[in-house]
Short mmCIF file of N, CA and C in Angstrom, two decimals:
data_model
loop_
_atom_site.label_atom_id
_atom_site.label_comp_id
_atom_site.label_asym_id
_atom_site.label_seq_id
_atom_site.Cartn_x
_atom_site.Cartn_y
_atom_site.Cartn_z
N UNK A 838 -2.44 18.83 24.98
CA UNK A 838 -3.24 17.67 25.24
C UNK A 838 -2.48 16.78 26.23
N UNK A 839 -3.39 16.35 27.28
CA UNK A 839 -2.45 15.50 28.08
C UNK A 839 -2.23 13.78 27.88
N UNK A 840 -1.13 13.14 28.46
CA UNK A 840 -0.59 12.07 28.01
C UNK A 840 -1.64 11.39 27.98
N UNK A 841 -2.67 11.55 28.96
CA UNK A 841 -3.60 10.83 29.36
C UNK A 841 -5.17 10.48 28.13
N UNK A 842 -5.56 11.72 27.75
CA UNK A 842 -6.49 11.54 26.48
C UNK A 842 -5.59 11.24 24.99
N UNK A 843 -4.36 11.58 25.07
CA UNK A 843 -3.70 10.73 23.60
C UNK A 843 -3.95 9.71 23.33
N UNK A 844 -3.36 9.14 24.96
CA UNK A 844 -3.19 7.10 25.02
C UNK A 844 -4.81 6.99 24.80
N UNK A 845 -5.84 8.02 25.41
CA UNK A 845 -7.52 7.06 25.17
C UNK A 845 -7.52 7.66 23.19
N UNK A 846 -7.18 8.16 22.77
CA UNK A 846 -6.94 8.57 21.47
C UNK A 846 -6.49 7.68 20.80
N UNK A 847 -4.82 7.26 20.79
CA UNK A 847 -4.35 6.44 20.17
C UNK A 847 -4.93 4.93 20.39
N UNK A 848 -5.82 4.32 21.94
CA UNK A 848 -6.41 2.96 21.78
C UNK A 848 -7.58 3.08 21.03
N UNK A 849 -8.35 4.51 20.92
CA UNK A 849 -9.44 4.13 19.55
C UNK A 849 -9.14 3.88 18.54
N UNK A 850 -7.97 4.25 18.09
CA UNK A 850 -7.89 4.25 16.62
C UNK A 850 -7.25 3.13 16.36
N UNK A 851 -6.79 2.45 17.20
CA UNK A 851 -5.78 1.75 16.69
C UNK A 851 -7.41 -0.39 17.23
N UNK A 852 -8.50 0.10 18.13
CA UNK A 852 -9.26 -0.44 18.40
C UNK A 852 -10.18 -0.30 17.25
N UNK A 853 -10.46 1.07 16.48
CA UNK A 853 -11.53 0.89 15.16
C UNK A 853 -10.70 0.44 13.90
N UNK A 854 -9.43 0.42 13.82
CA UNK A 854 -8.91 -0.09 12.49
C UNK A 854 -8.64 -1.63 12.73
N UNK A 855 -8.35 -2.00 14.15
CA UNK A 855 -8.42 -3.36 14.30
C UNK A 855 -7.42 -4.00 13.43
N UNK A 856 -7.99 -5.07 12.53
CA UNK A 856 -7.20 -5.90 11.88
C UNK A 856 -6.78 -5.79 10.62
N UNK A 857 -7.15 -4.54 9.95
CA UNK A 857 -7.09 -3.77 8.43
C UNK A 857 -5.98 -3.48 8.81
N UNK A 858 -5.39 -3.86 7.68
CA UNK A 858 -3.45 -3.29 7.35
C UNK A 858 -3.41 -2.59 6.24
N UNK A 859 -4.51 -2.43 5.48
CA UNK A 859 -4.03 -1.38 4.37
C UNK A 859 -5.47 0.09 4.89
N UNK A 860 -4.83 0.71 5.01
CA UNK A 860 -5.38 1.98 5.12
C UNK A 860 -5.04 3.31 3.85
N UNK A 861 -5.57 3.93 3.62
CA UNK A 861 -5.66 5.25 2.78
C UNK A 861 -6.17 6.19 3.72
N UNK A 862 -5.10 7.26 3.10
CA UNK A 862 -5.24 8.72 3.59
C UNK A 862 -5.48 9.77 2.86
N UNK A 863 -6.99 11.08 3.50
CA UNK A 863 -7.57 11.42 2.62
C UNK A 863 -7.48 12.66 3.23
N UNK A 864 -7.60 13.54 2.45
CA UNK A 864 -7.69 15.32 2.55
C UNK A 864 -9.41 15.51 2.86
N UNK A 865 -10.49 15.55 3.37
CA UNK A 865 -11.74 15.95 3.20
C UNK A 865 -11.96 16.99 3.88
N UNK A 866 -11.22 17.73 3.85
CA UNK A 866 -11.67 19.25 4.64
C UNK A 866 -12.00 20.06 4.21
N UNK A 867 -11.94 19.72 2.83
CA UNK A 867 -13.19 20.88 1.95
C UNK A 867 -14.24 20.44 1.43
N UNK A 868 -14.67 19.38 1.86
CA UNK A 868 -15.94 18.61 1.78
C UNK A 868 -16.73 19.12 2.50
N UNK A 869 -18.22 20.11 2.05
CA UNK A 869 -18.78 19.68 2.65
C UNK A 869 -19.68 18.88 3.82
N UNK A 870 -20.35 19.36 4.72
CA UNK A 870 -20.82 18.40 5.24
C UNK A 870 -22.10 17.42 5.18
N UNK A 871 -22.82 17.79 4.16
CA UNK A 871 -23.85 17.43 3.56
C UNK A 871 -23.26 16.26 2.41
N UNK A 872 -22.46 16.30 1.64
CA UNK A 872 -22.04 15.40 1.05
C UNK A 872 -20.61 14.52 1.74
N UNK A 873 -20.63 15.11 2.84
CA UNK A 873 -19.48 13.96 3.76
C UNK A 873 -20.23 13.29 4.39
N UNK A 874 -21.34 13.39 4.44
CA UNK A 874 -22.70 12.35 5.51
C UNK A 874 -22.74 11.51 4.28
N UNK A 875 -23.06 11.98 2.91
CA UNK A 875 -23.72 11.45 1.76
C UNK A 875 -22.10 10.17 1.86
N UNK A 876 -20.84 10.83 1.41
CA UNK A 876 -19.76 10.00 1.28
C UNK A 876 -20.06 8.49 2.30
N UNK A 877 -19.95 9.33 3.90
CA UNK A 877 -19.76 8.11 4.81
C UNK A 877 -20.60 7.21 4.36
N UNK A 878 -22.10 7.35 4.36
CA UNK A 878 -23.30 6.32 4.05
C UNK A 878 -22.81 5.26 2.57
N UNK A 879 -22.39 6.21 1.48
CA UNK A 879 -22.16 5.50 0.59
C UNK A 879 -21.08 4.18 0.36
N UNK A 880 -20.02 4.68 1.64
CA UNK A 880 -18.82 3.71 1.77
C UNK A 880 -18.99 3.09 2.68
N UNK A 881 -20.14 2.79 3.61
CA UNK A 881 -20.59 2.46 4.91
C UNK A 881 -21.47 1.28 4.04
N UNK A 882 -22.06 1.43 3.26
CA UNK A 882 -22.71 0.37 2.62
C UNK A 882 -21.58 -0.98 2.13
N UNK A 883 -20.59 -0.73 1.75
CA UNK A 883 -19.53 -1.19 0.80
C UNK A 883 -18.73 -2.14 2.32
N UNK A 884 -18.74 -1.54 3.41
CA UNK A 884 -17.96 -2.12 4.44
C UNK A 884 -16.57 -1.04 4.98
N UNK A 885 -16.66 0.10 4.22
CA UNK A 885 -14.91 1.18 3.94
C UNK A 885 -15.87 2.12 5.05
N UNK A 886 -15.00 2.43 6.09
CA UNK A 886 -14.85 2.95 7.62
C UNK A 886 -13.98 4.64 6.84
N UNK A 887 -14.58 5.83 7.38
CA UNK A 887 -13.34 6.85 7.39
C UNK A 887 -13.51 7.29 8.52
N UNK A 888 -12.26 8.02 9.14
CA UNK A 888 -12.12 8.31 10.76
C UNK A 888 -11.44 9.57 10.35
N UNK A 889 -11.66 10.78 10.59
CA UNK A 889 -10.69 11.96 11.14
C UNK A 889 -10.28 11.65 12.57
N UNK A 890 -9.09 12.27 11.94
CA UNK A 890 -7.27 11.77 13.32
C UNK A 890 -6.32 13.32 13.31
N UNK A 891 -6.00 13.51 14.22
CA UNK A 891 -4.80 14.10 14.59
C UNK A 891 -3.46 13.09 14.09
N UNK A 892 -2.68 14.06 12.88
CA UNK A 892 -1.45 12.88 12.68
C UNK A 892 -0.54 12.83 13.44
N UNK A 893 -0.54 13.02 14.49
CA UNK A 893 1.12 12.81 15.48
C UNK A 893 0.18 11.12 15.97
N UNK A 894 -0.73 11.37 16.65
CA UNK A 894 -1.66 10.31 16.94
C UNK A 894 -1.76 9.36 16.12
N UNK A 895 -2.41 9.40 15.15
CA UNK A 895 -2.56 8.66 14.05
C UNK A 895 -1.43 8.00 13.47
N UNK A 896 -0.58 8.79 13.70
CA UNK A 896 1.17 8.48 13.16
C UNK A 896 1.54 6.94 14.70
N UNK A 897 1.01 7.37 15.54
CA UNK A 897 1.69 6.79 16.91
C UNK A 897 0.41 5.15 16.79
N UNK A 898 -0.41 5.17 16.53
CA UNK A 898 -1.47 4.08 17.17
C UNK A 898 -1.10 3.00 15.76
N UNK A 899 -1.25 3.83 14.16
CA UNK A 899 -1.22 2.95 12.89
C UNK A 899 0.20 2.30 13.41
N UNK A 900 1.14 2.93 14.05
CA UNK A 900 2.60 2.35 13.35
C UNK A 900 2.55 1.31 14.93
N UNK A 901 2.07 1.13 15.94
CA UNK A 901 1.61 -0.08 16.75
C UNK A 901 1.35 -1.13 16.18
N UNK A 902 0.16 -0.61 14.95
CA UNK A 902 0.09 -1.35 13.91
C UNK A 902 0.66 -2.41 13.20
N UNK A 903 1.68 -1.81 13.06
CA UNK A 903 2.49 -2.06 11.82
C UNK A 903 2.38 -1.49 10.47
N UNK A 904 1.73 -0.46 10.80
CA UNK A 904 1.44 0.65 9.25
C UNK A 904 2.08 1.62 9.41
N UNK A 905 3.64 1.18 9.22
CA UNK A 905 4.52 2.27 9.46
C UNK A 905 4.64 3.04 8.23
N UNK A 906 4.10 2.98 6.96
CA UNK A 906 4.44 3.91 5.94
C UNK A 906 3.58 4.93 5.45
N UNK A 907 3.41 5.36 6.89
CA UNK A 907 2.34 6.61 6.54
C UNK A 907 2.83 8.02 6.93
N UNK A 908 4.31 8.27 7.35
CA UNK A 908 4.60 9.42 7.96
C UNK A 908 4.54 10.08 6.62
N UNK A 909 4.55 10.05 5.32
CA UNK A 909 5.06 11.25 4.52
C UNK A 909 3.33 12.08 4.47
N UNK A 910 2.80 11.24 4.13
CA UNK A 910 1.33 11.35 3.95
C UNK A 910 0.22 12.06 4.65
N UNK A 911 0.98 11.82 6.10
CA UNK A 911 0.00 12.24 7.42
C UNK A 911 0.64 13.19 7.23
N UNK A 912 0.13 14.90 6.68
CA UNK A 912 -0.13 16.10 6.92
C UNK A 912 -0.98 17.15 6.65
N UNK A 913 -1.59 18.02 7.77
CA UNK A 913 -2.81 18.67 7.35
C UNK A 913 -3.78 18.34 7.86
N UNK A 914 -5.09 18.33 7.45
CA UNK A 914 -5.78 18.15 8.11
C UNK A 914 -5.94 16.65 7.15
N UNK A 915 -6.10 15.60 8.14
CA UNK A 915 -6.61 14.08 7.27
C UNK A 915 -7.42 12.91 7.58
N UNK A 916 -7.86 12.34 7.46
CA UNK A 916 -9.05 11.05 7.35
C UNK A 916 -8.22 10.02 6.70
N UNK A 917 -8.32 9.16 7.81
CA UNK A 917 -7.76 7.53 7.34
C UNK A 917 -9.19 6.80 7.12
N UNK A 918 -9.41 5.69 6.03
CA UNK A 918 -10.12 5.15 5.35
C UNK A 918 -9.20 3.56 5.05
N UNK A 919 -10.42 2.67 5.68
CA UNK A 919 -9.95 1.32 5.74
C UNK A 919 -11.16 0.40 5.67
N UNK A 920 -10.99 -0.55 5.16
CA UNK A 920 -12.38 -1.62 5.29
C UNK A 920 -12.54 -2.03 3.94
N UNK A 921 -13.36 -2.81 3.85
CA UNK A 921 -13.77 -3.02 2.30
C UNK A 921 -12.86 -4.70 2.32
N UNK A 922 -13.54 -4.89 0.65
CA UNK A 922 -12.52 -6.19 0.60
C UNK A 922 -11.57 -6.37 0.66
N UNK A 923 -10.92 -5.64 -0.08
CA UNK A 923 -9.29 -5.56 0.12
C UNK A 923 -8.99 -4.32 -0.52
N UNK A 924 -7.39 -3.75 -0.29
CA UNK A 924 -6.90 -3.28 -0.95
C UNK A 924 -7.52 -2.42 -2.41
N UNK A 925 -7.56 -3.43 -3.11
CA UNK A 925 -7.72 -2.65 -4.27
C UNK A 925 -9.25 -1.99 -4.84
N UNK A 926 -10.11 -2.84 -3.87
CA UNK A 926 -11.30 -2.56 -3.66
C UNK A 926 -11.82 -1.26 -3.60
N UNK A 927 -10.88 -1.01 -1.90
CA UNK A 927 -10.65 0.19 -1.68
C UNK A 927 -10.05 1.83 -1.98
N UNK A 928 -9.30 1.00 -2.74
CA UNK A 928 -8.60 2.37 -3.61
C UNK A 928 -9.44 2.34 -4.72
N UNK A 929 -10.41 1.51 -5.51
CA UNK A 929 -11.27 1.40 -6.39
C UNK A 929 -12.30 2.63 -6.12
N UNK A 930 -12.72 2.44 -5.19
CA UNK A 930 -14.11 3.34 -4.62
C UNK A 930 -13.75 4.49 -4.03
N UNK A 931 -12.49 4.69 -3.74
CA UNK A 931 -12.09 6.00 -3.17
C UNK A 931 -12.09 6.91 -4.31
N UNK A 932 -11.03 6.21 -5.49
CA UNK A 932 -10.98 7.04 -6.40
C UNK A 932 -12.30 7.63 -7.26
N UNK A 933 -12.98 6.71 -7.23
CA UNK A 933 -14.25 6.92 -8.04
C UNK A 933 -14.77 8.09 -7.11
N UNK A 934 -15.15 8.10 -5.85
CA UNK A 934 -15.60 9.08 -5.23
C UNK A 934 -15.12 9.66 -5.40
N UNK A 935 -13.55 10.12 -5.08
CA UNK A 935 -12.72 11.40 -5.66
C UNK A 935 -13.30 12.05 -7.19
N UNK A 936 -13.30 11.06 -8.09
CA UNK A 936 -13.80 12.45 -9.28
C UNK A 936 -14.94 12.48 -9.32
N UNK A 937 -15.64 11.81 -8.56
CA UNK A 937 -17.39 12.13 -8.46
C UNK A 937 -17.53 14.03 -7.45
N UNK A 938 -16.64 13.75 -6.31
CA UNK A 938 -16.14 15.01 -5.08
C UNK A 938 -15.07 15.25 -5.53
N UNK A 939 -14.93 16.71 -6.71
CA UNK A 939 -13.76 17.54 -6.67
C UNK A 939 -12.90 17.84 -5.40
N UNK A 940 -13.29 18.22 -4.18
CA UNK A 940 -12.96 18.18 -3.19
C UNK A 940 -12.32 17.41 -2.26
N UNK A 941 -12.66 15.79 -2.56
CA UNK A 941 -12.01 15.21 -2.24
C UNK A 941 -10.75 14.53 -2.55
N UNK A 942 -9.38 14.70 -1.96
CA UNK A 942 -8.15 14.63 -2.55
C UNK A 942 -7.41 12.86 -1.59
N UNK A 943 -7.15 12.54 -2.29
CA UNK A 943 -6.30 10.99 -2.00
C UNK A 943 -4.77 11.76 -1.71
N UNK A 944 -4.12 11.26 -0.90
CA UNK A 944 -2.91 11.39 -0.62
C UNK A 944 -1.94 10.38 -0.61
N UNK A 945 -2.30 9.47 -0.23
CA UNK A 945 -1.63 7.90 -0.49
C UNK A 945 -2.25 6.98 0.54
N UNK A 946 -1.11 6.56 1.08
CA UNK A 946 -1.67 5.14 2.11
C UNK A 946 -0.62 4.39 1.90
N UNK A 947 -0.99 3.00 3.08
CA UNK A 947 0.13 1.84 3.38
C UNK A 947 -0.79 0.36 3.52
N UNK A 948 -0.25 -0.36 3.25
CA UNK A 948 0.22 -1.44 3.08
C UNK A 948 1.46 -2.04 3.58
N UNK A 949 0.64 -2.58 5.40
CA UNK A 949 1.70 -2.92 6.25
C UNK A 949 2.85 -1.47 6.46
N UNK A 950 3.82 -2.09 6.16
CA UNK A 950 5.25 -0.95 6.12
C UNK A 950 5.38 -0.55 4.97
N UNK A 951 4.63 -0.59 3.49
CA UNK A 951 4.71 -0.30 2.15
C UNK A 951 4.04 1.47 2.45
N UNK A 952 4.58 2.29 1.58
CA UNK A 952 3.82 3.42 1.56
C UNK A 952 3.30 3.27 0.13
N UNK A 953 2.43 3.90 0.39
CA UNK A 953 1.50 4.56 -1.25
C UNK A 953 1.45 5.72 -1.64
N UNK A 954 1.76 6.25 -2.46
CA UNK A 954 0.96 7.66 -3.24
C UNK A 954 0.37 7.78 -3.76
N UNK A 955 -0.69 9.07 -3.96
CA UNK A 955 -1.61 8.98 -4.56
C UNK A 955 -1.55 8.43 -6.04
N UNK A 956 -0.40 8.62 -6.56
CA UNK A 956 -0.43 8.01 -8.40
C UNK A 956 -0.25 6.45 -8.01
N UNK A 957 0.21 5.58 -6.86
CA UNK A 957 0.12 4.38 -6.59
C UNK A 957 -1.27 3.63 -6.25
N UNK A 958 -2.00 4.79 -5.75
CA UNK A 958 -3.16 4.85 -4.91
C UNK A 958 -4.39 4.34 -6.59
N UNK A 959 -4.44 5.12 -7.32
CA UNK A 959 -4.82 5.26 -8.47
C UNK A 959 -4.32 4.07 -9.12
N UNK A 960 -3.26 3.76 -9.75
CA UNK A 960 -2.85 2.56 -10.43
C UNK A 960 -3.40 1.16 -9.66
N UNK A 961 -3.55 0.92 -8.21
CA UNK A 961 -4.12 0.03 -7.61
C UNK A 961 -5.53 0.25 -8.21
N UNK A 962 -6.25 0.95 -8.22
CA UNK A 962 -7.70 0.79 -8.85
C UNK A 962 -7.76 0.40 -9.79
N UNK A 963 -7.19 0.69 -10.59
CA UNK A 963 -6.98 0.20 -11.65
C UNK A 963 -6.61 -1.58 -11.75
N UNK A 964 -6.08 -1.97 -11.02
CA UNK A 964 -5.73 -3.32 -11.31
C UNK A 964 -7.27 -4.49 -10.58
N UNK A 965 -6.52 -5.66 -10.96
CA UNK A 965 -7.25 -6.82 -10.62
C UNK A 965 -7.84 -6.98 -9.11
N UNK A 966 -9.12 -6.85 -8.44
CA UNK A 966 -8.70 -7.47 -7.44
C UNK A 966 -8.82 -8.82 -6.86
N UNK A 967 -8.82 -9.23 -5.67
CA UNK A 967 -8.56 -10.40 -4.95
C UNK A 967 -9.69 -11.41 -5.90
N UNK A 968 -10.89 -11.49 -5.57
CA UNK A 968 -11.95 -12.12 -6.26
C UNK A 968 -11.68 -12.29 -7.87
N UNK A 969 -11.29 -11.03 -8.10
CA UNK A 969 -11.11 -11.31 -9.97
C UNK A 969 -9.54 -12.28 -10.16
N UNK A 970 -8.40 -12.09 -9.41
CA UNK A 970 -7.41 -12.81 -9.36
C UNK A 970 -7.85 -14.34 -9.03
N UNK A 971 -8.38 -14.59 -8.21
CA UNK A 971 -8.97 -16.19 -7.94
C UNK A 971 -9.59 -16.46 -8.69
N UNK A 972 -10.11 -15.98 -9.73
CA UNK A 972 -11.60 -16.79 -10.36
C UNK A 972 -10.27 -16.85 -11.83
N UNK A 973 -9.38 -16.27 -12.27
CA UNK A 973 -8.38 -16.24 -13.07
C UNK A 973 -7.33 -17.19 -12.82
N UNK A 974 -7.54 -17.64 -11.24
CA UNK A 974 -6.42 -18.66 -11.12
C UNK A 974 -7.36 -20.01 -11.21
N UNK A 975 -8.56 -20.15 -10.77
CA UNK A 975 -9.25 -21.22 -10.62
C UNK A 975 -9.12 -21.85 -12.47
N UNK A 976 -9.70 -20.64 -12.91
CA UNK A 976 -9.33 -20.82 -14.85
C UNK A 976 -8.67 -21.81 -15.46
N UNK A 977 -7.35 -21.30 -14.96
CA UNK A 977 -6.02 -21.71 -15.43
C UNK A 977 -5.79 -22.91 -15.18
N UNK A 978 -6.18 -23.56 -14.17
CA UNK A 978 -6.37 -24.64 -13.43
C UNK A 978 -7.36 -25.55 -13.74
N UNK A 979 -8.66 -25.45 -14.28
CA UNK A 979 -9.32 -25.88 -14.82
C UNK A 979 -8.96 -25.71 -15.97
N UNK A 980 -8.53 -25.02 -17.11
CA UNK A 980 -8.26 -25.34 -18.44
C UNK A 980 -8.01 -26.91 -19.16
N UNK A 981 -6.38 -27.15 -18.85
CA UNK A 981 -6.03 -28.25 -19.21
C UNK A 981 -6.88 -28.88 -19.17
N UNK A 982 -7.78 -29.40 -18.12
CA UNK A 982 -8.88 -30.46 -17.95
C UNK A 982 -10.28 -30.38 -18.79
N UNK A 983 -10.91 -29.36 -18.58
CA UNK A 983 -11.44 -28.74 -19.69
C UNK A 983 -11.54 -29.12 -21.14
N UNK A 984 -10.33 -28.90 -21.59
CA UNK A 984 -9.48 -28.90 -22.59
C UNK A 984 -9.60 -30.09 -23.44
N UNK A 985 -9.06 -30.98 -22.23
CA UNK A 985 -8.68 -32.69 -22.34
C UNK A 985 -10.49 -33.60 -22.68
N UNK A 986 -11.11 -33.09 -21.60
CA UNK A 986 -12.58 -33.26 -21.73
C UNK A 986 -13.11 -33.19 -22.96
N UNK A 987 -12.85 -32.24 -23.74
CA UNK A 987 -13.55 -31.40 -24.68
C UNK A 987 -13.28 -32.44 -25.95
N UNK A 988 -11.60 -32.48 -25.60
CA UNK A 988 -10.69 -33.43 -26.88
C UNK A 988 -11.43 -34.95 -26.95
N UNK A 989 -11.43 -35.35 -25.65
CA UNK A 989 -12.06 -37.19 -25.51
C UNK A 989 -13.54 -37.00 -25.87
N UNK A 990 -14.27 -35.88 -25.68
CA UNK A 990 -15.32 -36.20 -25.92
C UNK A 990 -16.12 -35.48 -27.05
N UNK A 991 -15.75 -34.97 -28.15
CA UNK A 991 -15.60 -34.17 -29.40
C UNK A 991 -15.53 -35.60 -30.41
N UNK A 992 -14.34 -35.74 -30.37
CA UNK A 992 -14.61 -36.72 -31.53
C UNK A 992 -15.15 -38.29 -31.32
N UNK A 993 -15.47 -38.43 -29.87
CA UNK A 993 -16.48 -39.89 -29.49
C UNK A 993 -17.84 -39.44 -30.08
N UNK A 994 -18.09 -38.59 -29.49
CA UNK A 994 -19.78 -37.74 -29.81
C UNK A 994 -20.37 -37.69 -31.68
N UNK A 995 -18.73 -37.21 -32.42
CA UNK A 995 -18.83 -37.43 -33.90
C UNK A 995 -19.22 -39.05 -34.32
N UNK A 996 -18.13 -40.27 -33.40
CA UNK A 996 -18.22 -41.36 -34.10
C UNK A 996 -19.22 -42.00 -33.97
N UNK A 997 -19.83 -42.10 -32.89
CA UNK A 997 -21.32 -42.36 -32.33
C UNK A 997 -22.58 -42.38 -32.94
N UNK A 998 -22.25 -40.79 -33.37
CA UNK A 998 -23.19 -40.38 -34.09
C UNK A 998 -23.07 -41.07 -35.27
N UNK A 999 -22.02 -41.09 -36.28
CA UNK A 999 -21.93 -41.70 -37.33
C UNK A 999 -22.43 -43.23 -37.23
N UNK A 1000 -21.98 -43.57 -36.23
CA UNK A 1000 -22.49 -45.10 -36.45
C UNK A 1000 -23.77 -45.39 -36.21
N UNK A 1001 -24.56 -44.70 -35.18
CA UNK A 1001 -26.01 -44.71 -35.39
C UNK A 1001 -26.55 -44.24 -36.72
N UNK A 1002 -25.99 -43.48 -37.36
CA UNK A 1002 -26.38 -42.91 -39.05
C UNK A 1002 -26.19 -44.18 -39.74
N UNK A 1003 -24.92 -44.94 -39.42
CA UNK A 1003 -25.19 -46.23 -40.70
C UNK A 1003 -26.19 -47.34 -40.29
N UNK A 1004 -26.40 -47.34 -38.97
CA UNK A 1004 -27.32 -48.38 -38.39
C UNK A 1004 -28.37 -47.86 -39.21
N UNK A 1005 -29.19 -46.89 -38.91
CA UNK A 1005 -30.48 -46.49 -39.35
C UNK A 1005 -30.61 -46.40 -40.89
N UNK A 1006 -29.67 -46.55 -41.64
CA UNK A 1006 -29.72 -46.27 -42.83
C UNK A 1006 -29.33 -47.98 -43.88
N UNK A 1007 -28.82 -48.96 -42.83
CA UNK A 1007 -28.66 -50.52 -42.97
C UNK A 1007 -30.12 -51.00 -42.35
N UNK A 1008 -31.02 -50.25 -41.83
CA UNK A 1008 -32.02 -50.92 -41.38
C UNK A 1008 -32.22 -51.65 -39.67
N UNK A 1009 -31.10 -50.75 -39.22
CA UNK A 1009 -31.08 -51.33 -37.55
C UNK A 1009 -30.29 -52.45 -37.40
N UNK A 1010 -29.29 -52.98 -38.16
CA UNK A 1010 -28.51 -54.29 -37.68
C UNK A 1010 -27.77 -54.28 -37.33
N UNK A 1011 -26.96 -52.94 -37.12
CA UNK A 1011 -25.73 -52.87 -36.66
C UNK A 1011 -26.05 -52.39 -34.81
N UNK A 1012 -24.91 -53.08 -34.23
CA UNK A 1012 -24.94 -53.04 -32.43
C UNK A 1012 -24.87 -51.54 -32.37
N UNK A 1013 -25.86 -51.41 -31.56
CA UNK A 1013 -25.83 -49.40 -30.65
C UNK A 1013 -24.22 -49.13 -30.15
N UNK A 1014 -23.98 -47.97 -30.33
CA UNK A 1014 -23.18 -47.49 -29.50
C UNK A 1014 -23.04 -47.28 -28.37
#
């Protein structure tokens, strides 16, 4: 291949991954192509991009990047997969597709200069992501106040009440609350 279609090689890829820093790398070469149309559409809905790459290439445009922790990963035939909300999003829906497609095999991925493996790749699905972490921090943050609210206005709401109970039961002479 000459120097010349690499460099137009390495500016696509490194022009369709754009501003995504976490990428995953995927085995789909025994996929089907009837259910790799079905895959793309399904992760195409979600916002998650997959690209088949040559890895010397792929190795050369990601680490421009700054996604230098993909050399162990890039071998064989492979598909980089990026997009989505974040991170864990993404390894969320990969994996699920994986045991939905026997065929399809996770290999790892990066995070910036972080590498992943596939058992890292997996444990990220597994965890919290971005949206569920914020709405857990917003929580925490609102508690105390919450809390405090609940305390000042719990037992005003009891005495209130009580004292309208003796008014009505003295015949209305006692001042409203």
């Amino acid at each position: 291949m000459s120097k010349v279609v690499k460099n137009l090689m390495i500016s696509e890829i490194r022009e369709r991954v754009g501003e995504y820093r976490e990428v995953l790398v995927l085995d789909a070469s025994k996929v089907n192509a009837v259910t790799a149309n079905k895959l793309r559409l399904t992760l195409r809905k979600k916002g998650i991009r997959l690209l088949g790459v040559k890895n010397a290439v792929a190795r050369k445009a990601l680490s421009d990047l700054g996604l230098t922790g993909l050399g162990a990963v890039l071998t064989g035939p492979s598909t980089i997969a990026f997009g989505g909300e974040d991170i864990v999003a993404l390894s969320r829906e990969l994996s699920e597709q994986a045991t939905q497609i026997k065929e399809l095999e996770i290999r790892g991925g990066a995070i910036g200069a972080t590498s992943l493996t596939a058992k890292n790749v997996e444990d990220l699905s597994k965890s919290k992501g971005r949206a569920e972490l914020l709405s857990d921090l917003v929580a925490q943050i609102l508690s105390p106040g919450a809390n405090l609210a609940a305390a000042l206005l719990g037992p005003g709401g009891r005495v209130a009440g009580a004292i309208k109970a003796m008014a009505d039961k003295d015949g209305g002479d006692a001042p409203a609350a």
